[in-house]
Coordinates of C-alpha atoms in Angstrom, one line a residue:
Chain A
M1 CA 51.5 47.2 -28.5
G2 CA 54.5 49.4 -27.9
Q3 CA 54.3 52.8 -29.3
I4 CA 56.5 55.4 -27.6
E5 CA 56.4 59.1 -28.2
L6 CA 58.8 61.7 -26.7
K7 CA 57.6 65.3 -26.8
G8 CA 60.1 68.0 -25.9
V9 CA 61.9 65.8 -23.5
T10 CA 64.8 67.4 -21.7
K11 CA 67.2 66.3 -19.0
R12 CA 69.4 68.4 -16.8
F13 CA 71.9 67.3 -14.2
G14 CA 72.3 70.4 -12.1
D15 CA 73.2 73.2 -14.5
A16 CA 74.4 70.8 -17.3
E17 CA 71.7 70.2 -19.9
V18 CA 72.4 66.7 -21.1
I19 CA 69.5 66.4 -23.4
P20 CA 68.1 69.6 -25.0
P21 CA 64.4 69.4 -26.0
L22 CA 64.0 66.3 -28.1
D23 CA 61.1 64.8 -30.0
L24 CA 61.0 61.2 -31.2
Q25 CA 58.3 58.8 -32.4
I26 CA 58.8 55.1 -32.0
N27 CA 56.3 52.9 -33.7
D28 CA 54.8 49.6 -32.6
G29 CA 57.1 46.7 -33.4
E30 CA 60.0 48.8 -34.6
F31 CA 63.6 47.9 -33.8
V32 CA 65.1 51.3 -33.0
V33 CA 68.8 51.8 -32.3
F34 CA 70.2 54.8 -30.5
V35 CA 73.7 55.2 -31.7
G36 CA 76.4 57.9 -31.0
P37 CA 79.8 58.4 -29.5
S38 CA 80.2 57.8 -25.8
G39 CA 78.7 60.6 -23.6
C40 CA 76.2 61.6 -26.3
G41 CA 73.3 61.0 -23.9
K42 CA 71.9 57.8 -25.6
S43 CA 72.0 55.8 -22.3
T44 CA 70.4 58.7 -20.5
L45 CA 67.7 58.9 -23.1
L46 CA 67.0 55.2 -22.6
R47 CA 66.8 55.5 -18.8
L48 CA 64.4 58.4 -19.2
I49 CA 62.1 56.1 -21.3
A50 CA 62.6 53.3 -18.7
G51 CA 61.7 55.7 -15.9
L52 CA 65.0 55.2 -14.1
E53 CA 65.6 58.9 -14.4
D54 CA 63.1 61.7 -14.1
V55 CA 62.7 64.0 -17.1
S56 CA 63.4 67.7 -16.5
G57 CA 60.7 68.7 -18.9
G58 CA 58.5 67.4 -21.7
T59 CA 56.3 64.3 -21.8
I60 CA 56.7 60.6 -22.6
N61 CA 53.7 58.8 -24.0
I62 CA 53.5 55.0 -24.1
D63 CA 50.6 53.7 -26.2
G64 CA 49.0 57.1 -26.2
R65 CA 49.0 57.2 -22.4
N66 CA 51.1 59.9 -20.6
A67 CA 53.7 57.9 -18.7
T68 CA 55.9 60.8 -17.7
D69 CA 55.3 60.4 -14.0
E70 CA 54.8 56.7 -13.9
R71 CA 57.2 54.4 -12.0
P72 CA 59.4 52.1 -14.1
A73 CA 57.3 49.0 -13.3
Q74 CA 54.1 50.7 -14.3
R75 CA 55.3 51.5 -17.8
G76 CA 55.3 47.9 -18.8
L77 CA 58.8 48.0 -20.3
A78 CA 61.6 45.5 -19.8
M79 CA 65.3 46.4 -19.8
V80 CA 68.5 44.4 -20.4
F81 CA 71.4 46.1 -18.7
Q82 CA 75.0 46.3 -19.8
S83 CA 76.2 44.4 -16.8
Y84 CA 73.1 42.1 -17.2
A85 CA 72.3 42.9 -13.5
L86 CA 71.3 39.3 -12.7
Y87 CA 70.6 38.6 -9.1
P88 CA 73.7 36.6 -8.0
H89 CA 72.1 34.8 -5.1
M90 CA 69.2 33.4 -7.2
S91 CA 69.3 30.5 -9.7
V92 CA 68.6 31.1 -13.3
R93 CA 65.0 29.9 -12.8
K94 CA 64.5 32.3 -9.9
N95 CA 66.1 35.2 -11.8
I96 CA 63.7 34.7 -14.7
A97 CA 60.7 34.2 -12.3
F98 CA 61.5 37.3 -10.3
P99 CA 59.4 39.8 -12.3
L100 CA 56.5 37.3 -12.4
K101 CA 56.8 36.7 -8.6
M102 CA 56.7 40.5 -8.1
A103 CA 53.5 40.6 -10.2
K104 CA 52.1 38.0 -7.8
M105 CA 51.3 35.4 -10.4
S106 CA 50.4 31.9 -9.4
K107 CA 53.2 29.3 -9.1
A108 CA 51.9 27.1 -12.0
E109 CA 51.7 30.1 -14.3
I110 CA 55.2 31.2 -13.3
D111 CA 56.6 27.8 -13.9
A112 CA 55.0 27.5 -17.3
K113 CA 56.2 30.9 -18.4
V114 CA 59.8 30.4 -17.1
D115 CA 60.0 27.0 -18.8
H116 CA 58.8 28.5 -22.1
A117 CA 61.3 31.3 -21.9
A118 CA 64.1 28.9 -21.0
K119 CA 63.2 26.8 -24.0
V120 CA 63.1 29.7 -26.4
L121 CA 66.5 30.9 -25.2
N122 CA 68.2 27.4 -24.8
L123 CA 68.6 27.9 -21.1
S124 CA 66.9 24.7 -20.0
S125 CA 70.1 22.8 -19.4
Y126 CA 71.4 25.2 -16.8
I127 CA 68.2 26.5 -15.3
D128 CA 69.3 25.6 -11.7
R129 CA 72.7 27.2 -11.8
R130 CA 73.7 30.5 -10.3
P131 CA 74.7 33.4 -12.6
G132 CA 78.2 33.1 -11.3
Q133 CA 78.5 29.7 -12.9
L134 CA 77.5 30.9 -16.4
S135 CA 79.5 32.3 -19.3
G136 CA 79.0 35.8 -20.6
G137 CA 76.7 34.7 -23.4
Q138 CA 74.6 32.5 -21.1
R139 CA 74.2 35.4 -18.7
Q140 CA 73.1 37.6 -21.5
R141 CA 70.5 35.1 -22.4
V142 CA 69.2 34.9 -18.8
A143 CA 68.9 38.7 -18.8
I144 CA 66.9 38.5 -22.0
G145 CA 64.8 35.7 -20.5
R146 CA 64.0 37.8 -17.5
A147 CA 62.9 40.6 -19.9
I148 CA 60.7 38.5 -22.2
V149 CA 58.7 36.6 -19.5
R150 CA 56.8 39.7 -18.6
S151 CA 55.6 40.1 -22.2
P152 CA 56.5 43.8 -22.1
K153 CA 55.3 46.5 -24.4
A154 CA 58.9 47.2 -25.4
F155 CA 62.4 46.0 -24.7
L156 CA 65.1 48.4 -23.8
F157 CA 68.7 47.2 -24.4
D158 CA 71.6 49.2 -22.9
E159 CA 74.7 48.2 -24.7
P160 CA 74.0 44.6 -24.1
L161 CA 76.8 43.1 -26.2
S162 CA 79.7 45.3 -25.1
N163 CA 80.9 42.8 -22.5
L164 CA 81.1 39.9 -24.9
D165 CA 84.0 38.8 -27.2
A166 CA 83.8 39.5 -30.9
A167 CA 82.6 36.1 -32.1
L168 CA 79.9 35.9 -29.4
R169 CA 78.8 39.4 -30.2
V170 CA 78.0 38.4 -33.8
N171 CA 76.0 35.4 -32.5
M172 CA 74.0 37.4 -30.0
R173 CA 73.4 40.1 -32.5
L174 CA 71.7 37.4 -34.7
E175 CA 69.8 36.0 -31.8
I176 CA 68.4 39.4 -30.8
S177 CA 67.4 40.0 -34.4
E178 CA 65.7 36.6 -34.6
L179 CA 64.0 37.3 -31.3
H180 CA 62.6 40.5 -32.7
N181 CA 61.4 38.7 -35.8
T182 CA 59.5 36.1 -33.6
L183 CA 58.2 38.4 -30.9
K184 CA 57.5 41.5 -33.1
T185 CA 57.8 43.6 -30.0
T186 CA 59.1 47.1 -30.0
M187 CA 62.8 47.2 -29.2
I188 CA 65.0 50.1 -28.3
Y189 CA 68.7 49.3 -28.4
V190 CA 71.5 51.6 -27.3
T191 CA 75.0 51.1 -28.7
H192 CA 78.1 53.0 -29.7
D193 CA 78.9 50.4 -32.4
Q194 CA 77.6 51.5 -35.8
V195 CA 77.9 48.0 -37.1
E196 CA 75.3 46.8 -34.6
A197 CA 73.1 49.7 -35.5
M198 CA 73.4 49.0 -39.2
T199 CA 72.8 45.3 -39.0
M200 CA 69.9 45.2 -36.5
A201 CA 67.9 48.4 -36.8
D202 CA 64.7 49.2 -38.6
K203 CA 65.3 52.8 -37.6
I204 CA 68.5 54.4 -36.4
V205 CA 68.6 57.5 -34.2
V206 CA 72.0 59.1 -34.4
L207 CA 72.7 61.2 -31.3
Q208 CA 75.4 63.7 -30.6
A209 CA 75.6 65.8 -27.4
G210 CA 72.0 64.9 -26.6
R211 CA 70.7 66.2 -29.9
I212 CA 69.2 63.9 -32.6
E213 CA 71.3 64.4 -35.7
Q214 CA 69.3 62.2 -38.0
V215 CA 66.6 59.5 -37.9
G216 CA 66.2 57.0 -40.6
S217 CA 66.6 53.5 -41.9
P218 CA 70.1 52.2 -42.0
L219 CA 70.3 52.6 -45.8
E220 CA 68.8 56.1 -45.7
L221 CA 71.5 57.2 -43.3
Y222 CA 74.2 55.5 -45.4
R223 CA 73.0 56.9 -48.7
S224 CA 72.0 60.4 -47.7
P225 CA 73.4 61.5 -44.4
K226 CA 72.1 64.9 -43.4
N227 CA 75.4 66.2 -42.1
R228 CA 79.1 65.6 -41.8
F229 CA 78.7 64.0 -38.3
V230 CA 76.3 61.3 -39.5
A231 CA 78.3 60.8 -42.7
G232 CA 81.4 60.1 -40.6
F233 CA 79.7 58.0 -38.0
I234 CA 77.8 55.6 -40.3
G235 CA 79.8 53.3 -42.5
S236 CA 83.0 51.3 -41.9
P237 CA 85.8 52.1 -42.7
K238 CA 84.9 55.8 -42.2
M239 CA 84.1 58.2 -45.0
N240 CA 87.0 60.3 -46.3
F241 CA 86.6 64.0 -46.1
I242 CA 88.4 66.4 -48.4
G243 CA 88.3 70.2 -48.1
G244 CA 89.9 73.1 -49.7
A245 CA 90.4 73.6 -53.5
E246 CA 89.5 70.1 -54.3
A247 CA 86.1 70.5 -52.6
A248 CA 85.6 73.9 -54.3
K249 CA 85.7 72.1 -57.6
Y250 CA 82.4 70.5 -56.6
N251 CA 80.9 73.7 -55.3
A252 CA 81.2 72.5 -51.7
F253 CA 83.2 73.5 -48.5
E254 CA 84.0 69.9 -48.0
I255 CA 83.3 66.7 -49.9
G256 CA 83.0 63.2 -48.5
V257 CA 83.6 59.9 -50.3
R258 CA 83.2 56.5 -48.8
P259 CA 86.2 54.1 -49.2
E260 CA 84.0 51.7 -51.2
H261 CA 83.2 54.4 -53.7
I262 CA 86.8 55.1 -54.8
A263 CA 88.3 53.2 -57.7
V264 CA 92.0 52.3 -57.9
G265 CA 93.7 52.4 -61.2
P266 CA 96.7 53.3 -63.3
T267 CA 95.2 56.7 -64.0
G268 CA 92.7 58.9 -62.2
D269 CA 92.0 62.1 -60.3
W270 CA 94.2 61.8 -57.3
Q271 CA 97.7 60.4 -57.1
G272 CA 98.9 58.9 -53.9
R273 CA 101.3 56.5 -52.3
V274 CA 100.1 53.4 -50.4
T275 CA 101.2 53.5 -46.8
V276 CA 99.4 50.4 -45.5
S277 CA 97.4 47.8 -47.3
E278 CA 95.3 45.4 -45.2
H279 CA 94.4 42.2 -47.1
L280 CA 91.3 40.7 -45.6
G281 CA 90.7 38.1 -48.3
S282 CA 87.4 39.4 -49.5
D283 CA 88.5 43.0 -49.4
T284 CA 91.7 45.0 -49.3
F285 CA 91.8 48.3 -47.3
L286 CA 94.3 50.7 -48.6
H287 CA 95.6 53.7 -46.8
V288 CA 96.8 56.1 -49.4
E289 CA 98.8 59.3 -48.7
T290 CA 97.7 61.9 -51.3
Q291 CA 98.1 65.6 -51.6
H292 CA 94.6 65.9 -50.0
G293 CA 95.6 63.9 -46.9
L294 CA 95.2 60.3 -46.0
I295 CA 92.5 58.5 -47.9
N296 CA 91.1 55.1 -47.1
V297 CA 90.1 52.9 -50.0
R298 CA 88.2 49.7 -50.0
A299 CA 89.4 47.6 -53.0
G300 CA 88.7 44.1 -54.1
G301 CA 90.3 41.2 -52.4
E302 CA 92.6 40.4 -55.3
V303 CA 94.2 43.8 -55.8
G304 CA 97.9 43.4 -55.8
V305 CA 98.9 46.7 -54.3
H306 CA 101.6 46.9 -51.6
H307 CA 103.3 49.4 -49.3
G308 CA 105.1 52.1 -51.2
D309 CA 103.2 51.6 -54.5
T310 CA 101.9 54.7 -56.3
V311 CA 98.3 54.5 -57.3
W312 CA 95.7 56.7 -58.8
L313 CA 92.3 57.1 -57.2
T314 CA 89.0 58.1 -58.8
P315 CA 86.0 58.9 -56.7
D316 CA 82.5 57.8 -57.9
R317 CA 80.9 61.2 -58.5
S318 CA 77.3 59.9 -58.1
Q319 CA 78.2 58.7 -54.6
M320 CA 79.9 61.8 -53.5
H321 CA 78.6 63.8 -50.5
R322 CA 78.9 67.6 -50.4
F323 CA 78.8 69.6 -47.2
D324 CA 78.7 73.4 -46.5
Q325 CA 80.7 75.3 -44.0
Q326 CA 78.4 74.3 -41.1
G327 CA 78.7 70.6 -42.0
H328 CA 75.2 70.3 -43.5
A329 CA 74.8 68.2 -46.6
L330 CA 74.2 70.1 -49.8
Chain B
M1 CA 104.0 30.5 -5.4
A2 CA 104.4 28.2 -8.3
T3 CA 107.6 26.2 -7.8
Q4 CA 108.5 23.8 -5.1
A5 CA 111.4 26.0 -4.0
S6 CA 109.2 29.1 -3.7
R7 CA 106.6 27.1 -1.7
A8 CA 109.3 25.9 0.7
A9 CA 110.7 29.4 1.0
G10 CA 107.1 30.6 1.7
R11 CA 106.6 28.1 4.5
L12 CA 110.0 29.0 6.0
M13 CA 109.1 32.7 5.9
I14 CA 105.8 32.4 7.7
S15 CA 106.9 29.8 10.2
P16 CA 108.1 32.3 12.9
A17 CA 104.8 34.0 12.9
V18 CA 102.9 30.7 13.1
I19 CA 105.2 29.4 15.8
V20 CA 104.8 32.5 17.9
L21 CA 101.0 32.4 17.5
F22 CA 100.9 28.8 18.4
L23 CA 102.9 29.3 21.6
W24 CA 100.8 32.4 22.4
M25 CA 97.8 30.1 22.4
I26 CA 99.1 26.8 23.7
V27 CA 101.2 28.0 26.7
P28 CA 98.4 29.9 28.5
L29 CA 95.9 27.2 27.6
G30 CA 98.2 24.4 28.9
M31 CA 98.9 26.3 32.1
T32 CA 95.2 26.9 32.7
I33 CA 94.4 23.3 32.1
Y34 CA 97.2 22.3 34.5
F35 CA 96.0 24.7 37.3
S36 CA 92.5 23.6 36.9
F37 CA 93.5 20.2 38.2
L38 CA 95.3 21.5 41.3
R39 CA 94.0 22.5 44.7
Y40 CA 95.5 25.9 44.4
N41 CA 94.3 28.8 46.6
L42 CA 96.5 31.9 47.1
L43 CA 95.4 32.2 50.8
I44 CA 96.6 28.6 51.6
P45 CA 100.3 28.4 51.1
G46 CA 102.2 25.1 50.7
D47 CA 101.7 22.2 48.4
H48 CA 99.4 22.4 45.4
A49 CA 98.0 18.9 45.6
F50 CA 96.5 17.3 42.5
A51 CA 92.7 17.6 42.9
G52 CA 91.4 15.7 39.9
F53 CA 88.0 17.0 38.7
E54 CA 87.2 18.5 42.0
N55 CA 87.5 22.0 40.8
Y56 CA 85.2 21.3 37.8
Q57 CA 82.7 19.6 40.2
F58 CA 82.7 22.7 42.4
F59 CA 82.3 25.0 39.4
F60 CA 79.4 23.1 37.8
T61 CA 77.6 22.7 41.1
D62 CA 78.1 26.4 42.0
P63 CA 74.6 27.9 42.3
N64 CA 75.8 30.8 40.2
F65 CA 76.9 28.6 37.3
W66 CA 73.7 28.0 35.4
P67 CA 72.4 31.6 35.8
A68 CA 75.8 32.8 34.6
L69 CA 75.7 30.5 31.5
I70 CA 72.2 31.7 30.7
N71 CA 73.2 35.4 31.2
T72 CA 76.2 34.9 28.9
L73 CA 73.9 33.6 26.1
L74 CA 71.3 36.3 26.7
L75 CA 74.0 39.0 26.6
V76 CA 75.5 37.7 23.4
G77 CA 72.2 37.0 21.7
G78 CA 70.7 40.4 22.8
V79 CA 73.6 42.4 21.6
L80 CA 73.9 40.5 18.3
L81 CA 70.2 41.1 17.7
I82 CA 70.3 44.8 18.4
T83 CA 73.6 45.4 16.5
T84 CA 72.7 43.5 13.3
V85 CA 69.2 44.8 13.0
G86 CA 70.1 48.3 14.1
G87 CA 73.3 48.2 12.0
I88 CA 71.4 47.3 8.8
L89 CA 68.9 50.1 9.4
L90 CA 71.6 52.6 10.2
A91 CA 73.6 51.5 7.2
L92 CA 70.5 52.0 5.0
L93 CA 70.0 55.5 6.5
L94 CA 73.7 56.5 6.0
D95 CA 73.7 55.2 2.5
Q96 CA 71.2 57.9 1.5
P97 CA 72.7 61.0 0.0
M98 CA 72.3 63.7 2.6
F99 CA 73.8 67.0 3.8
G100 CA 76.8 66.5 6.1
Q101 CA 77.2 62.9 5.3
G102 CA 80.9 62.8 6.2
I103 CA 80.4 64.3 9.7
V104 CA 77.5 62.1 10.4
R105 CA 79.5 59.0 9.5
V106 CA 82.3 60.1 11.9
L107 CA 79.8 60.7 14.6
V108 CA 78.4 57.2 14.1
I109 CA 81.8 55.6 14.4
A110 CA 82.6 57.6 17.6
P111 CA 81.3 55.1 20.2
F112 CA 83.8 52.5 19.0
F113 CA 86.7 54.8 20.0
V114 CA 85.5 55.1 23.6
M115 CA 87.0 52.4 25.8
P116 CA 84.5 50.0 27.4
T117 CA 85.1 51.0 31.1
V118 CA 84.6 54.7 30.2
S119 CA 81.5 54.2 28.1
A120 CA 80.0 51.9 30.8
L121 CA 80.7 54.5 33.5
V122 CA 79.2 57.3 31.3
W123 CA 76.1 55.2 30.8
K124 CA 75.9 54.3 34.5
N125 CA 76.4 57.8 35.9
M126 CA 75.1 60.2 33.2
F127 CA 72.3 58.2 31.6
M128 CA 70.9 55.5 33.8
N129 CA 71.5 56.9 37.2
P130 CA 68.0 57.6 38.6
V131 CA 69.2 60.8 40.4
N132 CA 71.8 62.3 38.1
G133 CA 71.0 60.5 34.8
I134 CA 69.4 62.0 31.8
F135 CA 66.7 59.2 31.8
G136 CA 65.8 60.0 35.4
W137 CA 65.6 63.7 34.5
L138 CA 63.3 62.9 31.5
A139 CA 61.1 60.7 33.7
N140 CA 60.8 63.6 36.2
V141 CA 59.9 66.0 33.3
F142 CA 57.0 63.7 32.4
G143 CA 56.1 63.2 36.0
V144 CA 56.9 59.5 36.1
P145 CA 59.0 58.0 38.9
P146 CA 62.6 57.5 37.6
Y147 CA 63.6 54.0 36.7
D148 CA 66.7 52.6 38.3
F149 CA 68.0 50.7 35.3
L150 CA 71.0 49.0 36.8
S151 CA 69.2 47.5 39.8
Q152 CA 65.8 46.9 38.2
A153 CA 67.0 45.5 34.8
P154 CA 70.7 45.0 35.2
L155 CA 71.3 42.5 32.3
L156 CA 69.1 44.5 29.9
S157 CA 71.0 47.7 30.8
I158 CA 74.3 46.0 30.2
I159 CA 73.0 44.7 26.9
L160 CA 72.1 48.2 25.9
I161 CA 75.5 49.6 26.9
V162 CA 77.4 46.9 25.0
A163 CA 75.1 47.2 22.0
W164 CA 75.7 50.9 21.9
Q165 CA 79.5 50.2 21.7
W166 CA 79.2 47.6 19.0
L167 CA 76.6 49.2 16.8
P168 CA 79.2 51.4 14.9
F169 CA 81.2 48.3 14.0
A170 CA 78.2 46.5 12.6
T171 CA 77.0 49.7 10.8
L172 CA 80.4 50.3 9.2
I173 CA 80.8 46.8 7.9
L174 CA 77.2 46.6 6.6
L175 CA 77.5 50.1 5.1
T176 CA 80.5 49.2 3.0
A177 CA 78.7 46.0 1.9
L178 CA 75.7 48.0 1.0
Q179 CA 77.8 50.4 -1.1
S180 CA 79.3 47.6 -3.0
L181 CA 75.9 46.5 -4.3
D182 CA 75.6 47.1 -8.0
S183 CA 73.1 49.8 -8.6
E184 CA 72.0 48.2 -11.8
Q185 CA 70.7 45.3 -9.8
L186 CA 68.4 47.6 -7.9
E187 CA 67.3 49.3 -11.0
A188 CA 66.7 45.9 -12.7
A189 CA 64.5 45.0 -9.7
E190 CA 62.7 48.3 -9.9
M191 CA 62.0 47.5 -13.6
D192 CA 60.8 44.1 -12.6
G193 CA 58.2 45.6 -10.4
A194 CA 59.8 45.2 -7.0
G195 CA 58.8 47.9 -4.5
P196 CA 61.1 49.3 -1.8
F197 CA 60.4 46.4 0.6
S198 CA 60.8 43.7 -2.0
R199 CA 64.0 45.3 -3.1
F200 CA 65.3 45.3 0.4
F201 CA 64.3 41.7 1.2
H202 CA 65.1 40.1 -2.2
I203 CA 68.2 42.1 -3.3
M204 CA 69.8 44.0 -0.5
L205 CA 69.4 41.5 2.4
P206 CA 70.9 38.6 0.4
H207 CA 73.7 40.8 -0.6
L208 CA 74.4 41.8 3.0
S209 CA 74.3 38.2 4.3
R210 CA 78.0 37.7 4.0
A211 CA 78.9 41.0 5.8
A212 CA 76.3 40.2 8.4
T213 CA 78.0 36.8 8.9
V214 CA 81.3 38.5 9.5
V215 CA 79.7 40.9 12.0
I216 CA 78.0 38.1 13.9
L217 CA 81.1 35.9 14.1
I218 CA 83.5 38.6 15.1
Q219 CA 81.1 40.1 17.6
T220 CA 80.4 36.7 19.2
I221 CA 84.0 36.2 19.9
F222 CA 84.3 39.5 21.8
L223 CA 80.8 39.4 23.4
L224 CA 81.4 36.0 25.1
S225 CA 84.1 37.7 27.1
I226 CA 82.4 40.9 28.1
F227 CA 83.8 41.9 31.5
A228 CA 84.7 45.5 32.0
E229 CA 81.2 46.8 31.5
I230 CA 79.9 44.5 34.2
L231 CA 82.7 45.2 36.6
V232 CA 82.2 49.0 36.6
T233 CA 78.4 49.0 36.6
T234 CA 76.7 46.2 38.5
N235 CA 79.6 44.0 39.8
G236 CA 77.6 41.1 38.5
G237 CA 74.6 41.9 40.8
P238 CA 72.2 42.4 42.2
G239 CA 72.8 38.8 43.3
N240 CA 73.9 37.1 40.2
A241 CA 71.4 38.9 37.9
S242 CA 74.2 40.2 35.6
T243 CA 77.0 37.7 36.2
N244 CA 78.2 36.1 33.0
L245 CA 80.8 33.3 32.8
T246 CA 83.8 35.6 32.5
Y247 CA 82.6 37.5 35.6
L248 CA 82.0 34.3 37.5
V249 CA 85.5 33.1 36.7
Y250 CA 86.8 36.5 38.0
S251 CA 84.8 36.4 41.2
Q252 CA 85.9 32.9 42.0
S253 CA 89.6 33.1 41.1
L254 CA 90.3 36.6 42.2
L255 CA 87.7 37.5 44.8
Q256 CA 88.1 34.1 46.5
Y257 CA 91.8 33.7 45.6
D258 CA 91.1 30.2 44.2
V259 CA 93.3 29.8 41.2
G260 CA 92.3 26.2 40.7
L261 CA 88.6 26.9 40.6
G262 CA 89.1 30.0 38.4
S263 CA 91.1 28.0 35.9
A264 CA 88.5 25.3 35.8
G265 CA 85.9 28.0 35.0
G266 CA 88.2 29.4 32.3
I267 CA 88.4 26.0 30.6
V268 CA 84.6 25.7 30.8
A269 CA 84.3 29.1 29.2
V270 CA 86.7 28.0 26.4
I271 CA 84.7 24.9 25.8
L272 CA 81.5 26.9 25.7
A273 CA 82.9 29.4 23.3
N274 CA 83.9 26.5 21.0
I275 CA 80.4 25.0 21.1
V276 CA 78.9 28.4 20.2
A277 CA 81.4 28.8 17.4
I278 CA 80.6 25.4 16.0
F279 CA 76.9 26.2 16.0
L280 CA 77.5 29.5 14.4
M281 CA 79.7 28.1 11.7
R282 CA 77.1 25.4 11.0
M283 CA 74.3 28.0 10.8
I284 CA 75.8 30.9 8.9
G285 CA 79.4 29.8 8.0
K286 CA 78.2 28.7 4.5
N287 CA 77.6 32.3 3.7
L288 CA 81.3 32.8 3.6
E289 CA 81.9 30.2 0.9
A290 CA 81.9 30.8 -2.8

């Protein structure tokens, strides 16, 4: 079980309101990702749920029980920190066993659980090493191991992959997703990387300045963003925004078209000159200078367009997003 | 320092410092060893005849030798105990966010700036004196006969005075070590269900072990040669109750004008310091590795 409910939760540091009243429902077994630009309050929100920060107002319910004033350990949640926060003077085994030791479990029980966790996470071969002797990915696994031995109600991840290199990050992403599929435990994951959010989440919570901009499944957010911020944040490369007269044609203050929804051809709606074309093999990203500004286009891998070429762009009207003056989707 | 030439240049550059340091150590040591084998008393002019191990024999059979040795170890051990335990507790206290933190920290460091003779005299006359001291006054307030610290418990009194002087040093080093502890580790331990005491013993104390090692090693070096505090308070007395090895060497070489005997005592003190150092390195030196 791991159902978490936030009701009117606020957080103030002195006079600064970091999180205005916020409601959020996290269901049992869900993989929820908090995503937003840095400083949007997503880590603070996670720490409020963990109990490492006190809420300034509102209530946090875990499995229907009011946990607002409970200490972190009582909440039955486990956290993986950005710096992993392994205990440097303890071996991998002792690190993983630490929460069990604090729970005063018997030695035999601890050993069994630690060995099981080590096997699940492929840690067995360096179980007696110190954290200082491990690579980044291995440390990450130890941190996850320390979290799973307690069989918590939910896992909290605070940007766990940001200290890893790109290749390892993709691997760990898969491993965490697999872990979620096997454990079926609620996971809350904080990241500023929308790719991580899109690939892992059942439900994405997009935050900006402490406010929830939109909650939904990755594809919901991709297909129908509620506002300009979500539209620009979700999707890579970023959505193109065009305002002015061109937008007025579509009865909007501003229109947004994703790079993958623009066709390149010898004729079309907008004429432009290619400034940069990035050939990735599977795709080609074109940066096209048009009268409406710079437009990013994602074309097929075999498009033979180069710097300086003149091209015509046609947006797919069925995939076009329209926004009003306040940035809300129409 | 990658190439052969730069390594050679490096050695050349540091050689003056190394040579001066080496001479600084070897000349006094050599002369002390030389004097310790002579029959050399300032009151008896004339030849300084070679005396063999006579001086050492006198020193070891001196009735004050074993008490002085034990006093030295008690003094060092007592001060180390008070300063490391007290230093850790004070560091924990000073690490808490509080009003006037900067001023409090300066106040804590203050005893370290007071020179040993002055602080010992202040303690002797203004605190521990049964007539004028504040402790005597306090005892009178409560209707208890005042306690004459320096004649009733001379060694303990000196341990207290020296511990007061060295507490700031220990506190400062341990405080900086405590501040370098990653707060996420403490938070992780909190999530793992560790209470304040478990967090202290499982996370903070292991983190402080290296700094505590530095404190103990450095203090031991200085505490083995405590002298000024004894000279201005008890003069090693009553009897030999507060005489340590340094003071014994002083009383034999200068009070009795016997350079040979004093030198022999000095060499014994050097050997003792080395034995203590070896034990310390064995016990806690591994904390400095890795």
